[in-house]
């Protein structure tokens, strides 16, 4: 899904609103719309990821993923295969941690020059700033850490952890 038309519509709406003002207001609106484009793109992707999580929760046996493909978003639906009655379906992936539009903090990040260069190239390939690229990487890492913590908690809750030595093996052998 190409987000560009939606962002262009938002930019046009801002320009139309600013046309009621003077030349300085119109220039400020044009500058703001350009500066806000990465944040708008990320917000739209977060909204789509939340929607995918809701659809996944509502459709048993189906998983809806939102994937970044360059500057575009792809929606991928997987599942529907015949699942064993004894195996519960995997839980839907947790939504990306939300960005609540709160205060923005400034940090200093020290990177090896080679990694910084690779990050700049990857950001350019996605059509985003290095700052946006790093923020998305941190956000993705937080989501993965949350998934890992949930898997670990389920493992402990299922009795595999907590000092028990019992081992269970599920499956079949064709002979």
GROMACS .gro file of C-alpha atoms in nm:
model
  175
    1UNK     CA    1   0.000   0.000   0.000
    2UNK     CA    2   0.148   0.329  -0.107
    3UNK     CA    3   0.100   0.587   0.169
    4UNK     CA    4   0.208   0.875  -0.054
    5UNK     CA    5  -0.144   0.967  -0.180
    6UNK     CA    6  -0.273   0.990   0.177
    7UNK     CA    7   0.018   1.209   0.282
    8UNK     CA    8  -0.028   1.422  -0.031
    9UNK     CA    9  -0.398   1.470   0.058
   10UNK     CA   10  -0.300   1.580   0.408
   11UNK     CA   11  -0.040   1.820   0.264
   12UNK     CA   12  -0.300   1.961   0.021
   13UNK     CA   13  -0.553   2.008   0.303
   14UNK     CA   14  -0.293   2.197   0.505
   15UNK     CA   15  -0.209   2.416   0.204
   16UNK     CA   16  -0.578   2.489   0.144
   17UNK     CA   17  -0.623   2.585   0.507
   18UNK     CA   18  -0.316   2.808   0.498
   19UNK     CA   19  -0.436   2.979   0.179
   20UNK     CA   20  -0.667   3.188   0.395
   21UNK     CA   21  -0.359   3.352   0.547
   22UNK     CA   22  -0.083   3.568   0.408
   23UNK     CA   23   0.226   3.457   0.213
   24UNK     CA   24   0.423   3.391   0.532
   25UNK     CA   25   0.147   3.160   0.660
   26UNK     CA   26   0.143   2.967   0.331
   27UNK     CA   27   0.522   2.925   0.341
   28UNK     CA   28   0.508   2.809   0.702
   29UNK     CA   29   0.240   2.554   0.613
   30UNK     CA   30   0.451   2.421   0.322
   31UNK     CA   31   0.754   2.388   0.550
   32UNK     CA   32   0.549   2.218   0.821
   33UNK     CA   33   0.394   1.969   0.579
   34UNK     CA   34   0.740   1.868   0.454
   35UNK     CA   35   0.878   1.838   0.806
   36UNK     CA   36   0.580   1.635   0.928
   37UNK     CA   37   0.586   1.380   0.645
   38UNK     CA   38   0.804   1.120   0.825
   39UNK     CA   39   0.598   1.146   1.144
   40UNK     CA   40   0.273   1.116   0.948
   41UNK     CA   41   0.407   0.813   0.760
   42UNK     CA   42   0.509   0.644   1.089
   43UNK     CA   43   0.173   0.727   1.248
   44UNK     CA   44  -0.013   0.574   0.954
   45UNK     CA   45   0.205   0.261   0.972
   46UNK     CA   46   0.137   0.232   1.346
   47UNK     CA   47  -0.237   0.266   1.285
   48UNK     CA   48  -0.221  -0.005   1.018
   49UNK     CA   49  -0.021  -0.233   1.251
   50UNK     CA   50  -0.282  -0.184   1.525
   51UNK     CA   51  -0.557  -0.262   1.275
   52UNK     CA   52  -0.372  -0.578   1.166
   53UNK     CA   53  -0.345  -0.691   1.529
   54UNK     CA   54  -0.720  -0.639   1.579
   55UNK     CA   55  -0.805  -0.828   1.260
   56UNK     CA   56  -0.570  -1.111   1.362
   57UNK     CA   57  -0.741  -1.136   1.700
   58UNK     CA   58  -1.084  -1.151   1.532
   59UNK     CA   59  -0.992  -1.415   1.272
   60UNK     CA   60  -0.898  -1.748   1.429
   61UNK     CA   61  -0.631  -1.929   1.234
   62UNK     CA   62  -0.528  -1.619   1.040
   63UNK     CA   63  -0.239  -1.382   1.103
   64UNK     CA   64  -0.235  -1.038   0.943
   65UNK     CA   65   0.106  -0.871   0.925
   66UNK     CA   66   0.197  -0.521   0.816
   67UNK     CA   67   0.542  -0.512   0.659
   68UNK     CA   68   0.754  -0.222   0.547
   69UNK     CA   69   0.858  -0.253   0.183
   70UNK     CA   70   1.079   0.046   0.111
   71UNK     CA   71   0.850   0.342   0.169
   72UNK     CA   72   0.539   0.134   0.111
   73UNK     CA   73   0.343  -0.088   0.345
   74UNK     CA   74   0.248  -0.445   0.254
   75UNK     CA   75  -0.033  -0.634   0.423
   76UNK     CA   76   0.031  -1.009   0.439
   77UNK     CA   77  -0.230  -1.261   0.553
   78UNK     CA   78  -0.106  -1.606   0.654
   79UNK     CA   79  -0.275  -1.906   0.807
   80UNK     CA   80  -0.586  -2.094   0.722
   81UNK     CA   81  -0.404  -2.427   0.716
   82UNK     CA   82  -0.560  -2.720   0.902
   83UNK     CA   83  -0.436  -2.708   1.260
   84UNK     CA   84  -0.438  -2.997   1.502
   85UNK     CA   85  -0.709  -2.974   1.767
   86UNK     CA   86  -0.452  -3.037   2.040
   87UNK     CA   87  -0.226  -2.749   1.941
   88UNK     CA   88  -0.359  -2.404   2.027
   89UNK     CA   89  -0.312  -2.138   1.763
   90UNK     CA   90  -0.021  -1.904   1.824
   91UNK     CA   91  -0.116  -1.574   1.983
   92UNK     CA   92  -0.135  -1.271   1.755
   93UNK     CA   93   0.178  -1.060   1.743
   94UNK     CA   94   0.166  -0.772   1.989
   95UNK     CA   95   0.111  -0.432   1.835
   96UNK     CA   96   0.406  -0.203   1.790
   97UNK     CA   97   0.451   0.006   2.105
   98UNK     CA   98   0.238   0.316   2.049
   99UNK     CA   99   0.382   0.659   2.003
  100UNK     CA  100   0.157   0.877   2.212
  101UNK     CA  101   0.273   1.207   2.075
  102UNK     CA  102   0.420   1.295   2.414
  103UNK     CA  103   0.736   1.482   2.487
  104UNK     CA  104   1.033   1.417   2.263
  105UNK     CA  105   1.369   1.357   2.427
  106UNK     CA  106   1.702   1.432   2.271
  107UNK     CA  107   1.985   1.183   2.319
  108UNK     CA  108   2.341   1.148   2.198
  109UNK     CA  109   2.409   0.820   2.023
  110UNK     CA  110   2.764   0.707   1.955
  111UNK     CA  111   2.806   0.465   1.665
  112UNK     CA  112   3.104   0.317   1.487
  113UNK     CA  113   3.140   0.515   1.162
  114UNK     CA  114   3.077   0.205   0.948
  115UNK     CA  115   2.748   0.128   1.128
  116UNK     CA  116   2.641   0.491   1.101
  117UNK     CA  117   2.708   0.481   0.726
  118UNK     CA  118   2.506   0.161   0.688
  119UNK     CA  119   2.221   0.311   0.891
  120UNK     CA  120   2.223   0.624   0.675
  121UNK     CA  121   2.208   0.410   0.359
  122UNK     CA  122   1.921   0.202   0.499
  123UNK     CA  123   1.734   0.517   0.603
  124UNK     CA  124   1.783   0.668   0.256
  125UNK     CA  125   1.660   0.346   0.094
  126UNK     CA  126   1.342   0.370   0.305
  127UNK     CA  127   1.306   0.738   0.229
  128UNK     CA  128   1.324   0.845   0.592
  129UNK     CA  129   1.570   1.046   0.799
  130UNK     CA  130   1.839   0.877   1.006
  131UNK     CA  131   1.657   0.996   1.318
  132UNK     CA  132   1.331   0.832   1.204
  133UNK     CA  133   1.517   0.514   1.106
  134UNK     CA  134   1.682   0.487   1.450
  135UNK     CA  135   1.352   0.563   1.627
  136UNK     CA  136   1.179   0.287   1.426
  137UNK     CA  137   1.463   0.044   1.505
  138UNK     CA  138   1.431   0.115   1.878
  139UNK     CA  139   1.053   0.078   1.856
  140UNK     CA  140   1.090  -0.256   1.675
  141UNK     CA  141   1.342  -0.379   1.932
  142UNK     CA  142   1.100  -0.290   2.211
  143UNK     CA  143   0.827  -0.492   2.038
  144UNK     CA  144   1.061  -0.792   2.001
  145UNK     CA  145   1.166  -0.766   2.366
  146UNK     CA  146   0.798  -0.763   2.465
  147UNK     CA  147   0.733  -1.075   2.252
  148UNK     CA  148   1.034  -1.251   2.407
  149UNK     CA  149   0.915  -1.163   2.758
  150UNK     CA  150   0.564  -1.295   2.681
  151UNK     CA  151   0.704  -1.624   2.542
  152UNK     CA  152   0.928  -1.661   2.847
  153UNK     CA  153   0.632  -1.597   3.079
  154UNK     CA  154   0.416  -1.854   2.895
  155UNK     CA  155   0.702  -2.103   2.920
  156UNK     CA  156   0.727  -2.048   3.295
  157UNK     CA  157   0.348  -2.059   3.339
  158UNK     CA  158   0.325  -2.388   3.148
  159UNK     CA  159   0.542  -2.559   3.410
  160UNK     CA  160   0.856  -2.588   3.200
  161UNK     CA  161   1.037  -2.341   3.422
  162UNK     CA  162   1.034  -2.285   3.793
  163UNK     CA  163   1.259  -2.574   3.888
  164UNK     CA  164   1.047  -2.857   3.745
  165UNK     CA  165   1.242  -3.123   3.561
  166UNK     CA  166   0.950  -3.280   3.373
  167UNK     CA  167   0.995  -3.283   2.996
  168UNK     CA  168   0.713  -3.329   2.749
  169UNK     CA  169   0.753  -3.424   2.385
  170UNK     CA  170   0.474  -3.378   2.133
  171UNK     CA  171   0.473  -3.495   1.774
  172UNK     CA  172   0.453  -3.803   1.559
  173UNK     CA  173   0.686  -4.043   1.381
  174UNK     CA  174   0.623  -4.199   1.047
  175UNK     CA  175   0.791  -4.538   1.020
   0.00000   0.00000   0.00000
